[in-house]
Amino acid sequence: MNNRNIVLLVGGIIFGFGLAWGGMAKPEIVLSFLQLKDYGLVLLMGSAVAITFVAVNIVPRFMEKPLLGGEFKPRTRVLSRNTILGAIVFGVGWGLSGQCPGSALSSLGVGNYPILIGMISMFVGAYVMGRYFG
Amino acid sequence: MFPLGIYPYIVGGLIIGISVSFSYILTGIHSTQSSLFSSTLSYFSKTPYFQRKTYLDSREWRLFFAAGVILGALVYTITVSPDGFWVSSVQWWRLVVGGFLVGFGTRLSSGCTSGHGISGIASLSTTSLYAVITFIAVGIVVAHLTQLLGVVP
């Protein structure tokens, strides 16, 4: 196990802990945001973005490169038709079921075993996309 | 607006931000979620899409990261969670159909609530901003339509 994997394992533990603390392990809470009954998801996303903004935009001014090597590079993607088409398809699935990739993983951790069906479906959907539309 | 209060959301979001920052400052990696599907499929499929360098390079840490996310939620549940283990009442057919669309859509869009919503927005990517506005708007419409059809929760 190299250092990168250990860092990401620890990062994952913190991430999953935060998702569960913020209620995102429960599709019901995600749905209550999309039904406009509880705006908490916006607060969660905003707080996460605020901290990450500092790490991505401010920290690299004081550090030449990441502590374990590699390089600092903001996460950018080229806008294409697929960005928006994909976001529409994702939005339909999200609005129907209240699950997204990270929240589904954390949902497993809180004991919500039926979400395994959703995770398997996500893999099937990702496979169909990559195999026939990639 | 906030029937469950605002603190769980703010604390949860700050912890997630700390996690993403921790991984980024140590490795330069944006720890995002939905590429896990494509990178893991690279172990099983010869399809060129899955054999891209970006997936081959990241498939190992993405599995460690995913295992961590599950473990972290488990740790939360057995330590500070007020409700302990918990099972959702969202119907199986919604998980099946919704899951398929989430897997397909996030990969077509190259990002999800984490990749576009957190890392992308924090990187000031306008692409991610458009993606986030789109999936939130569509999600709101579809969640309302689902509710109108009498489907609960």
PDB file of C-alpha atoms in Angstrom:
ATOM      1  CA  MET A   1       0.000   0.000   0.000  1.00  0.00           C
ATOM      2  CA  ASN A   2       1.665   3.237  -1.078  1.00  0.00           C
ATOM      3  CA  ASN A   3       1.364   6.582   0.680  1.00  0.00           C
ATOM      4  CA  ARG A   4      -1.147   7.948  -1.815  1.00  0.00           C
ATOM      5  CA  ASN A   5      -3.555   5.113  -1.089  1.00  0.00           C
ATOM      6  CA  ILE A   6      -3.233   5.638   2.666  1.00  0.00           C
ATOM      7  CA  VAL A   7      -3.928   9.369   2.300  1.00  0.00           C
ATOM      8  CA  LEU A   8      -7.003   8.683   0.178  1.00  0.00           C
ATOM      9  CA  LEU A   9      -8.227   6.021   2.605  1.00  0.00           C
ATOM     10  CA  VAL A  10      -7.964   8.506   5.483  1.00  0.00           C
ATOM     11  CA  GLY A  11      -9.473  11.247   3.289  1.00  0.00           C
ATOM     12  CA  GLY A  12     -12.329   8.884   2.481  1.00  0.00           C
ATOM     13  CA  ILE A  13     -12.967   8.157   6.158  1.00  0.00           C
ATOM     14  CA  ILE A  14     -13.204  11.886   6.904  1.00  0.00           C
ATOM     15  CA  PHE A  15     -15.387  12.445   3.814  1.00  0.00           C
ATOM     16  CA  GLY A  16     -17.798   9.637   4.746  1.00  0.00           C
ATOM     17  CA  PHE A  17     -17.944  10.835   8.336  1.00  0.00           C
ATOM     18  CA  GLY A  18     -18.872  14.338   7.117  1.00  0.00           C
ATOM     19  CA  LEU A  19     -21.467  13.071   4.638  1.00  0.00           C
ATOM     20  CA  ALA A  20     -23.129  11.026   7.383  1.00  0.00           C
ATOM     21  CA  TRP A  21     -22.970  13.880   9.910  1.00  0.00           C
ATOM     22  CA  GLY A  22     -24.546  16.198   7.349  1.00  0.00           C
ATOM     23  CA  GLY A  23     -27.428  13.767   6.724  1.00  0.00           C
ATOM     24  CA  MET A  24     -26.441  12.954   3.141  1.00  0.00           C
ATOM     25  CA  ALA A  25     -26.333   9.209   3.864  1.00  0.00           C
ATOM     26  CA  LYS A  26     -30.125   9.431   3.962  1.00  0.00           C
ATOM     27  CA  PRO A  27     -31.792   9.714   0.541  1.00  0.00           C
ATOM     28  CA  GLU A  28     -34.831  11.073   2.412  1.00  0.00           C
ATOM     29  CA  ILE A  29     -32.882  14.200   3.406  1.00  0.00           C
ATOM     30  CA  VAL A  30     -31.562  14.723  -0.136  1.00  0.00           C
ATOM     31  CA  LEU A  31     -35.138  14.340  -1.423  1.00  0.00           C
ATOM     32  CA  SER A  32     -36.434  16.842   1.138  1.00  0.00           C
ATOM     33  CA  PHE A  33     -34.004  19.376  -0.362  1.00  0.00           C
ATOM     34  CA  LEU A  34     -35.114  18.623  -3.922  1.00  0.00           C
ATOM     35  CA  GLN A  35     -38.743  18.871  -2.737  1.00  0.00           C
ATOM     36  CA  LEU A  36     -37.755  22.299  -1.339  1.00  0.00           C
ATOM     37  CA  LYS A  37     -38.680  21.420   2.241  1.00  0.00           C
ATOM     38  CA  ASP A  38     -35.195  21.577   3.761  1.00  0.00           C
ATOM     39  CA  TYR A  39     -32.453  23.738   2.257  1.00  0.00           C
ATOM     40  CA  GLY A  40     -29.689  22.154   4.369  1.00  0.00           C
ATOM     41  CA  LEU A  41     -27.948  20.607   1.353  1.00  0.00           C
ATOM     42  CA  VAL A  42     -27.071  24.098   0.123  1.00  0.00           C
ATOM     43  CA  LEU A  43     -25.415  24.898   3.464  1.00  0.00           C
ATOM     44  CA  LEU A  44     -23.470  21.639   3.359  1.00  0.00           C
ATOM     45  CA  MET A  45     -22.273  22.179  -0.179  1.00  0.00           C
ATOM     46  CA  GLY A  46     -21.430  25.821   0.549  1.00  0.00           C
ATOM     47  CA  SER A  47     -19.329  24.980   3.614  1.00  0.00           C
ATOM     48  CA  ALA A  48     -17.504  22.207   1.771  1.00  0.00           C
ATOM     49  CA  VAL A  49     -16.795  24.535  -1.170  1.00  0.00           C
ATOM     50  CA  ALA A  50     -15.556  27.328   1.128  1.00  0.00           C
ATOM     51  CA  ILE A  51     -12.890  25.120   2.728  1.00  0.00           C
ATOM     52  CA  THR A  52     -11.926  23.483  -0.571  1.00  0.00           C
ATOM     53  CA  PHE A  53     -11.666  26.915  -2.222  1.00  0.00           C
ATOM     54  CA  VAL A  54      -8.888  27.828   0.234  1.00  0.00           C
ATOM     55  CA  ALA A  55      -7.033  24.563  -0.406  1.00  0.00           C
ATOM     56  CA  VAL A  56      -7.217  24.908  -4.190  1.00  0.00           C
ATOM     57  CA  ASN A  57      -6.703  28.654  -4.619  1.00  0.00           C
ATOM     58  CA  ILE A  58      -4.825  29.983  -1.574  1.00  0.00           C
ATOM     59  CA  VAL A  59      -2.650  27.153  -0.241  1.00  0.00           C
ATOM     60  CA  PRO A  60      -0.685  26.733  -3.533  1.00  0.00           C
ATOM     61  CA  ARG A  61       0.511  30.346  -3.175  1.00  0.00           C
ATOM     62  CA  PHE A  62       2.479  29.281  -0.133  1.00  0.00           C
ATOM     63  CA  MET A  63       3.450  25.770  -1.167  1.00  0.00           C
ATOM     64  CA  GLU A  64       5.242  24.848  -4.361  1.00  0.00           C
ATOM     65  CA  LYS A  65       3.807  21.343  -4.602  1.00  0.00           C
ATOM     66  CA  PRO A  66       1.775  18.840  -2.598  1.00  0.00           C
ATOM     67  CA  LEU A  67       3.574  17.437   0.465  1.00  0.00           C
ATOM     68  CA  LEU A  68       3.875  13.949  -1.027  1.00  0.00           C
ATOM     69  CA  GLY A  69       4.721  15.133  -4.553  1.00  0.00           C
ATOM     70  CA  GLY A  70       2.545  15.604  -7.606  1.00  0.00           C
ATOM     71  CA  GLU A  71       1.240  18.992  -8.628  1.00  0.00           C
ATOM     72  CA  PHE A  72      -1.438  21.494  -7.693  1.00  0.00           C
ATOM     73  CA  LYS A  73      -3.930  21.880 -10.513  1.00  0.00           C
ATOM     74  CA  PRO A  74      -7.498  23.198 -10.206  1.00  0.00           C
ATOM     75  CA  ARG A  75     -10.201  20.763 -11.339  1.00  0.00           C
ATOM     76  CA  THR A  76     -11.462  22.097 -14.642  1.00  0.00           C
ATOM     77  CA  ARG A  77     -13.301  20.438 -17.499  1.00  0.00           C
ATOM     78  CA  VAL A  78     -14.078  21.648 -21.005  1.00  0.00           C
ATOM     79  CA  LEU A  79     -17.753  22.488 -21.389  1.00  0.00           C
ATOM     80  CA  SER A  80     -19.431  20.290 -23.969  1.00  0.00           C
ATOM     81  CA  ARG A  81     -22.913  19.178 -24.904  1.00  0.00           C
ATOM     82  CA  ASN A  82     -22.267  16.023 -22.865  1.00  0.00           C
ATOM     83  CA  THR A  83     -21.595  18.026 -19.691  1.00  0.00           C
ATOM     84  CA  ILE A  84     -25.136  19.361 -19.801  1.00  0.00           C
ATOM     85  CA  LEU A  85     -26.840  16.250 -21.230  1.00  0.00           C
ATOM     86  CA  GLY A  86     -25.158  14.158 -18.541  1.00  0.00           C
ATOM     87  CA  ALA A  87     -26.167  16.616 -15.822  1.00  0.00           C
ATOM     88  CA  ILE A  88     -29.781  16.392 -17.032  1.00  0.00           C
ATOM     89  CA  VAL A  89     -29.730  12.573 -16.909  1.00  0.00           C
ATOM     90  CA  PHE A  90     -28.046  12.651 -13.495  1.00  0.00           C
ATOM     91  CA  GLY A  91     -30.619  15.176 -12.252  1.00  0.00           C
ATOM     92  CA  VAL A  92     -33.486  12.874 -13.278  1.00  0.00           C
ATOM     93  CA  GLY A  93     -31.950   9.939 -11.399  1.00  0.00           C
ATOM     94  CA  TRP A  94     -31.097  12.107  -8.390  1.00  0.00           C
ATOM     95  CA  GLY A  95     -34.593  13.612  -8.192  1.00  0.00           C
ATOM     96  CA  LEU A  96     -36.215  10.189  -8.541  1.00  0.00           C
ATOM     97  CA  SER A  97     -34.128   8.380  -5.919  1.00  0.00           C
ATOM     98  CA  GLY A  98     -32.243  10.891  -3.753  1.00  0.00           C
ATOM     99  CA  GLN A  99     -28.966   9.031  -4.237  1.00  0.00           C
ATOM    100  CA  CYS A 100     -25.669  10.164  -5.741  1.00  0.00           C
ATOM    101  CA  PRO A 101     -22.318   8.328  -5.863  1.00  0.00           C
ATOM    102  CA  GLY A 102     -20.767   9.614  -2.619  1.00  0.00           C
ATOM    103  CA  SER A 103     -23.969   9.633  -0.624  1.00  0.00           C
ATOM    104  CA  ALA A 104     -24.690   6.037  -1.683  1.00  0.00           C
ATOM    105  CA  LEU A 105     -21.313   4.876  -0.348  1.00  0.00           C
ATOM    106  CA  SER A 106     -21.881   6.649   2.962  1.00  0.00           C
ATOM    107  CA  SER A 107     -25.401   5.231   3.058  1.00  0.00           C
ATOM    108  CA  LEU A 108     -23.914   1.723   3.067  1.00  0.00           C
ATOM    109  CA  GLY A 109     -21.855   2.762   6.081  1.00  0.00           C
ATOM    110  CA  VAL A 110     -24.898   3.797   8.101  1.00  0.00           C
ATOM    111  CA  GLY A 111     -26.439   0.378   7.477  1.00  0.00           C
ATOM    112  CA  ASN A 112     -28.775   1.206   4.605  1.00  0.00           C
ATOM    113  CA  TYR A 113     -28.175  -2.120   2.836  1.00  0.00           C
ATOM    114  CA  PRO A 114     -30.895  -1.688   0.118  1.00  0.00           C
ATOM    115  CA  ILE A 115     -28.744   1.080  -1.413  1.00  0.00           C
ATOM    116  CA  LEU A 116     -26.530  -1.745  -2.738  1.00  0.00           C
ATOM    117  CA  ILE A 117     -29.145  -2.190  -5.478  1.00  0.00           C
ATOM    118  CA  GLY A 118     -28.707   1.474  -6.356  1.00  0.00           C
ATOM    119  CA  MET A 119     -24.906   1.166  -6.385  1.00  0.00           C
ATOM    120  CA  ILE A 120     -25.038  -1.853  -8.702  1.00  0.00           C
ATOM    121  CA  SER A 121     -27.351   0.120 -11.010  1.00  0.00           C
ATOM    122  CA  MET A 122     -24.899   3.025 -10.992  1.00  0.00           C
ATOM    123  CA  PHE A 123     -22.146   0.678 -12.172  1.00  0.00           C
ATOM    124  CA  VAL A 124     -24.448  -0.664 -14.913  1.00  0.00           C
ATOM    125  CA  GLY A 125     -25.328   2.888 -15.990  1.00  0.00           C
ATOM    126  CA  ALA A 126     -21.654   3.914 -16.028  1.00  0.00           C
ATOM    127  CA  TYR A 127     -20.827   0.763 -18.029  1.00  0.00           C
ATOM    128  CA  VAL A 128     -23.510   1.430 -20.650  1.00  0.00           C
ATOM    129  CA  MET A 129     -22.324   5.028 -20.953  1.00  0.00           C
ATOM    130  CA  GLY A 130     -18.652   4.107 -21.393  1.00  0.00           C
ATOM    131  CA  ARG A 131     -19.293   1.101 -23.635  1.00  0.00           C
ATOM    132  CA  TYR A 132     -21.831   2.597 -26.056  1.00  0.00           C
ATOM    133  CA  PHE A 133     -21.494   6.368 -25.730  1.00  0.00           C
ATOM    134  CA  GLY A 134     -17.914   6.873 -24.499  1.00  0.00           C
TER     135      GLY A 134
ATOM    136  CA  MET B   1     -36.411  26.306   5.635  1.00  0.00           C
ATOM    137  CA  PHE B   2     -34.325  24.175   8.025  1.00  0.00           C
ATOM    138  CA  PRO B   3     -36.583  21.770   9.940  1.00  0.00           C
ATOM    139  CA  LEU B   4     -33.580  19.810  11.242  1.00  0.00           C
ATOM    140  CA  GLY B   5     -31.566  22.924  12.119  1.00  0.00           C
ATOM    141  CA  ILE B   6     -28.535  24.276  10.307  1.00  0.00           C
ATOM    142  CA  TYR B   7     -25.646  22.853  12.352  1.00  0.00           C
ATOM    143  CA  PRO B   8     -25.516  19.261  11.064  1.00  0.00           C
ATOM    144  CA  TYR B   9     -25.289  20.587   7.513  1.00  0.00           C
ATOM    145  CA  ILE B  10     -22.633  23.188   8.238  1.00  0.00           C
ATOM    146  CA  VAL B  11     -20.533  20.818  10.351  1.00  0.00           C
ATOM    147  CA  GLY B  12     -20.912  18.016   7.786  1.00  0.00           C
ATOM    148  CA  GLY B  13     -19.924  20.368   4.958  1.00  0.00           C
ATOM    149  CA  LEU B  14     -16.882  21.676   6.840  1.00  0.00           C
ATOM    150  CA  ILE B  15     -15.722  18.107   7.535  1.00  0.00           C
ATOM    151  CA  ILE B  16     -16.133  17.219   3.841  1.00  0.00           C
ATOM    152  CA  GLY B  17     -14.175  20.348   2.890  1.00  0.00           C
ATOM    153  CA  ILE B  18     -11.410  19.389   5.312  1.00  0.00           C
ATOM    154  CA  SER B  19     -11.280  15.916   3.765  1.00  0.00           C
ATOM    155  CA  VAL B  20     -11.021  17.182   0.182  1.00  0.00           C
ATOM    156  CA  SER B  21      -8.379  19.729   1.268  1.00  0.00           C
ATOM    157  CA  PHE B  22      -6.414  17.121   3.226  1.00  0.00           C
ATOM    158  CA  SER B  23      -6.113  14.831   0.195  1.00  0.00           C
ATOM    159  CA  TYR B  24      -5.378  17.748  -2.155  1.00  0.00           C
ATOM    160  CA  ILE B  25      -2.657  19.365  -0.036  1.00  0.00           C
ATOM    161  CA  LEU B  26      -0.904  16.032   0.496  1.00  0.00           C
ATOM    162  CA  THR B  27      -1.209  14.557  -3.012  1.00  0.00           C
ATOM    163  CA  GLY B  28      -2.655  17.131  -5.425  1.00  0.00           C
ATOM    164  CA  ILE B  29      -5.515  14.691  -6.049  1.00  0.00           C
ATOM    165  CA  HIS B  30      -9.081  15.957  -6.261  1.00  0.00           C
ATOM    166  CA  SER B  31     -10.868  13.273  -4.274  1.00  0.00           C
ATOM    167  CA  THR B  32     -14.123  13.060  -6.204  1.00  0.00           C
ATOM    168  CA  GLN B  33     -16.625  10.273  -6.341  1.00  0.00           C
ATOM    169  CA  SER B  34     -18.256   9.288  -9.627  1.00  0.00           C
ATOM    170  CA  SER B  35     -15.077   8.345 -11.572  1.00  0.00           C
ATOM    171  CA  LEU B  36     -14.955   5.343  -9.235  1.00  0.00           C
ATOM    172  CA  PHE B  37     -17.395   3.553 -11.550  1.00  0.00           C
ATOM    173  CA  SER B  38     -15.335   3.998 -14.709  1.00  0.00           C
ATOM    174  CA  SER B  39     -11.986   3.396 -13.000  1.00  0.00           C
ATOM    175  CA  THR B  40     -13.209   0.188 -11.333  1.00  0.00           C
ATOM    176  CA  LEU B  41     -14.743  -1.020 -14.604  1.00  0.00           C
ATOM    177  CA  SER B  42     -11.244  -0.758 -16.121  1.00  0.00           C
ATOM    178  CA  TYR B  43     -10.375  -3.948 -14.185  1.00  0.00           C
ATOM    179  CA  PHE B  44     -13.094  -5.862 -16.022  1.00  0.00           C
ATOM    180  CA  SER B  45     -13.664  -4.249 -19.427  1.00  0.00           C
ATOM    181  CA  LYS B  46     -11.318  -3.858 -22.386  1.00  0.00           C
ATOM    182  CA  THR B  47     -13.467  -1.058 -23.793  1.00  0.00           C
ATOM    183  CA  PRO B  48     -11.108   1.828 -24.690  1.00  0.00           C
ATOM    184  CA  TYR B  49     -13.183   4.314 -22.680  1.00  0.00           C
ATOM    185  CA  PHE B  50     -12.405   2.461 -19.434  1.00  0.00           C
ATOM    186  CA  GLN B  51      -8.765   1.837 -20.369  1.00  0.00           C
ATOM    187  CA  ARG B  52      -7.983   5.568 -20.423  1.00  0.00           C
ATOM    188  CA  LYS B  53      -4.824   6.519 -18.576  1.00  0.00           C
ATOM    189  CA  THR B  54      -6.725   8.672 -16.115  1.00  0.00           C
ATOM    190  CA  TYR B  55      -8.764   5.664 -14.946  1.00  0.00           C
ATOM    191  CA  LEU B  56      -5.819   3.246 -14.895  1.00  0.00           C
ATOM    192  CA  ASP B  57      -3.781   5.732 -12.852  1.00  0.00           C
ATOM    193  CA  SER B  58      -6.526   6.419 -10.342  1.00  0.00           C
ATOM    194  CA  ARG B  59      -8.329   3.094 -10.020  1.00  0.00           C
ATOM    195  CA  GLU B  60      -6.360   1.946  -6.997  1.00  0.00           C
ATOM    196  CA  TRP B  61      -6.706   5.040  -4.829  1.00  0.00           C
ATOM    197  CA  ARG B  62     -10.343   5.413  -5.844  1.00  0.00           C
ATOM    198  CA  LEU B  63     -11.087   2.015  -4.299  1.00  0.00           C
ATOM    199  CA  PHE B  64      -9.241   2.990  -1.103  1.00  0.00           C
ATOM    200  CA  PHE B  65     -11.138   6.269  -1.082  1.00  0.00           C
ATOM    201  CA  ALA B  66     -14.506   4.537  -1.569  1.00  0.00           C
ATOM    202  CA  ALA B  67     -13.716   2.040   1.200  1.00  0.00           C
ATOM    203  CA  GLY B  68     -12.863   5.015   3.416  1.00  0.00           C
ATOM    204  CA  VAL B  69     -16.185   6.743   2.701  1.00  0.00           C
ATOM    205  CA  ILE B  70     -18.108   3.626   3.751  1.00  0.00           C
ATOM    206  CA  LEU B  71     -15.907   3.202   6.820  1.00  0.00           C
ATOM    207  CA  GLY B  72     -16.202   6.874   7.818  1.00  0.00           C
ATOM    208  CA  ALA B  73     -19.997   6.707   7.737  1.00  0.00           C
ATOM    209  CA  LEU B  74     -19.816   3.507   9.794  1.00  0.00           C
ATOM    210  CA  VAL B  75     -17.571   5.216  12.356  1.00  0.00           C
ATOM    211  CA  TYR B  76     -20.048   8.107  12.556  1.00  0.00           C
ATOM    212  CA  THR B  77     -22.907   5.665  13.075  1.00  0.00           C
ATOM    213  CA  ILE B  78     -21.292   3.769  15.951  1.00  0.00           C
ATOM    214  CA  THR B  79     -19.854   6.846  17.689  1.00  0.00           C
ATOM    215  CA  VAL B  80     -21.728  10.163  17.534  1.00  0.00           C
ATOM    216  CA  SER B  81     -24.856   9.373  15.509  1.00  0.00           C
ATOM    217  CA  PRO B  82     -28.061  10.125  17.422  1.00  0.00           C
ATOM    218  CA  ASP B  83     -29.996   7.416  15.530  1.00  0.00           C
ATOM    219  CA  GLY B  84     -27.582   4.508  15.063  1.00  0.00           C
ATOM    220  CA  PHE B  85     -28.002   2.150  12.119  1.00  0.00           C
ATOM    221  CA  TRP B  86     -30.695   3.228   9.742  1.00  0.00           C
ATOM    222  CA  VAL B  87     -32.522   1.898   6.650  1.00  0.00           C
ATOM    223  CA  SER B  88     -34.144   4.084   3.997  1.00  0.00           C
ATOM    224  CA  SER B  89     -37.721   3.634   2.861  1.00  0.00           C
ATOM    225  CA  VAL B  90     -37.065   4.714  -0.738  1.00  0.00           C
ATOM    226  CA  GLN B  91     -38.553   1.952  -2.936  1.00  0.00           C
ATOM    227  CA  TRP B  92     -36.262  -0.528  -4.707  1.00  0.00           C
ATOM    228  CA  TRP B  93     -37.505   0.428  -8.185  1.00  0.00           C
ATOM    229  CA  ARG B  94     -36.452   4.018  -7.562  1.00  0.00           C
ATOM    230  CA  LEU B  95     -32.976   2.828  -6.549  1.00  0.00           C
ATOM    231  CA  VAL B  96     -32.724   0.689  -9.708  1.00  0.00           C
ATOM    232  CA  VAL B  97     -33.978   3.258 -12.226  1.00  0.00           C
ATOM    233  CA  GLY B  98     -32.474   6.252 -10.423  1.00  0.00           C
ATOM    234  CA  GLY B  99     -29.153   4.468  -9.901  1.00  0.00           C
ATOM    235  CA  PHE B 100     -28.838   3.649 -13.591  1.00  0.00           C
ATOM    236  CA  LEU B 101     -29.466   7.279 -14.566  1.00  0.00           C
ATOM    237  CA  VAL B 102     -27.049   8.538 -11.886  1.00  0.00           C
ATOM    238  CA  GLY B 103     -24.296   6.202 -13.145  1.00  0.00           C
ATOM    239  CA  PHE B 104     -24.912   7.055 -16.796  1.00  0.00           C
ATOM    240  CA  GLY B 105     -25.409  10.791 -16.274  1.00  0.00           C
ATOM    241  CA  THR B 106     -22.488  11.480 -13.942  1.00  0.00           C
ATOM    242  CA  ARG B 107     -20.079   9.735 -16.313  1.00  0.00           C
ATOM    243  CA  LEU B 108     -21.460  11.487 -19.399  1.00  0.00           C
ATOM    244  CA  SER B 109     -21.161  14.795 -17.552  1.00  0.00           C
ATOM    245  CA  SER B 110     -17.711  13.921 -16.083  1.00  0.00           C
ATOM    246  CA  GLY B 111     -18.749  14.742 -12.542  1.00  0.00           C
ATOM    247  CA  CYS B 112     -21.359  14.554  -9.813  1.00  0.00           C
ATOM    248  CA  THR B 113     -22.323  16.481  -6.682  1.00  0.00           C
ATOM    249  CA  SER B 114     -18.748  15.958  -5.508  1.00  0.00           C
ATOM    250  CA  GLY B 115     -16.666  16.423  -8.681  1.00  0.00           C
ATOM    251  CA  HIS B 116     -18.672  19.308 -10.130  1.00  0.00           C
ATOM    252  CA  GLY B 117     -20.410  20.457  -6.937  1.00  0.00           C
ATOM    253  CA  ILE B 118     -17.439  20.680  -4.576  1.00  0.00           C
ATOM    254  CA  SER B 119     -14.090  20.340  -6.382  1.00  0.00           C
ATOM    255  CA  GLY B 120     -15.262  21.947  -9.630  1.00  0.00           C
ATOM    256  CA  ILE B 121     -16.974  24.947  -8.046  1.00  0.00           C
ATOM    257  CA  ALA B 122     -14.055  25.427  -5.611  1.00  0.00           C
ATOM    258  CA  SER B 123     -11.765  25.422  -8.672  1.00  0.00           C
ATOM    259  CA  LEU B 124     -13.933  28.212 -10.163  1.00  0.00           C
ATOM    260  CA  SER B 125     -14.782  26.035 -13.165  1.00  0.00           C
ATOM    261  CA  THR B 126     -17.664  27.534 -15.147  1.00  0.00           C
ATOM    262  CA  THR B 127     -18.269  24.114 -16.721  1.00  0.00           C
ATOM    263  CA  SER B 128     -18.949  22.716 -13.270  1.00  0.00           C
ATOM    264  CA  LEU B 129     -21.149  25.680 -12.381  1.00  0.00           C
ATOM    265  CA  TYR B 130     -23.370  25.020 -15.422  1.00  0.00           C
ATOM    266  CA  ALA B 131     -23.466  21.303 -14.597  1.00  0.00           C
ATOM    267  CA  VAL B 132     -24.460  21.964 -10.962  1.00  0.00           C
ATOM    268  CA  ILE B 133     -27.202  24.436 -11.897  1.00  0.00           C
ATOM    269  CA  THR B 134     -28.518  21.894 -14.420  1.00  0.00           C
ATOM    270  CA  PHE B 135     -28.630  18.836 -12.170  1.00  0.00           C
ATOM    271  CA  ILE B 136     -30.081  20.740  -9.223  1.00  0.00           C
ATOM    272  CA  ALA B 137     -32.801  22.323 -11.389  1.00  0.00           C
ATOM    273  CA  VAL B 138     -33.673  18.998 -13.051  1.00  0.00           C
ATOM    274  CA  GLY B 139     -33.531  17.211  -9.681  1.00  0.00           C
ATOM    275  CA  ILE B 140     -35.993  19.686  -8.173  1.00  0.00           C
ATOM    276  CA  VAL B 141     -38.427  19.284 -11.079  1.00  0.00           C
ATOM    277  CA  VAL B 142     -38.246  15.474 -11.040  1.00  0.00           C
ATOM    278  CA  ALA B 143     -38.552  15.238  -7.235  1.00  0.00           C
ATOM    279  CA  HIS B 144     -41.706  17.369  -7.431  1.00  0.00           C
ATOM    280  CA  LEU B 145     -43.167  15.314 -10.296  1.00  0.00           C
ATOM    281  CA  THR B 146     -42.450  12.106  -8.377  1.00  0.00           C
ATOM    282  CA  GLN B 147     -44.256  13.565  -5.374  1.00  0.00           C
ATOM    283  CA  LEU B 148     -47.199  14.672  -7.534  1.00  0.00           C
ATOM    284  CA  LEU B 149     -47.608  11.069  -8.670  1.00  0.00           C
ATOM    285  CA  GLY B 150     -48.126  10.137  -5.031  1.00  0.00           C
ATOM    286  CA  VAL B 151     -44.747   8.464  -4.509  1.00  0.00           C
ATOM    287  CA  VAL B 152     -43.483   8.816  -0.907  1.00  0.00           C
ATOM    288  CA  PRO B 153     -40.903   9.725   0.440  1.00  0.00           C
TER     289      PRO B 153
END
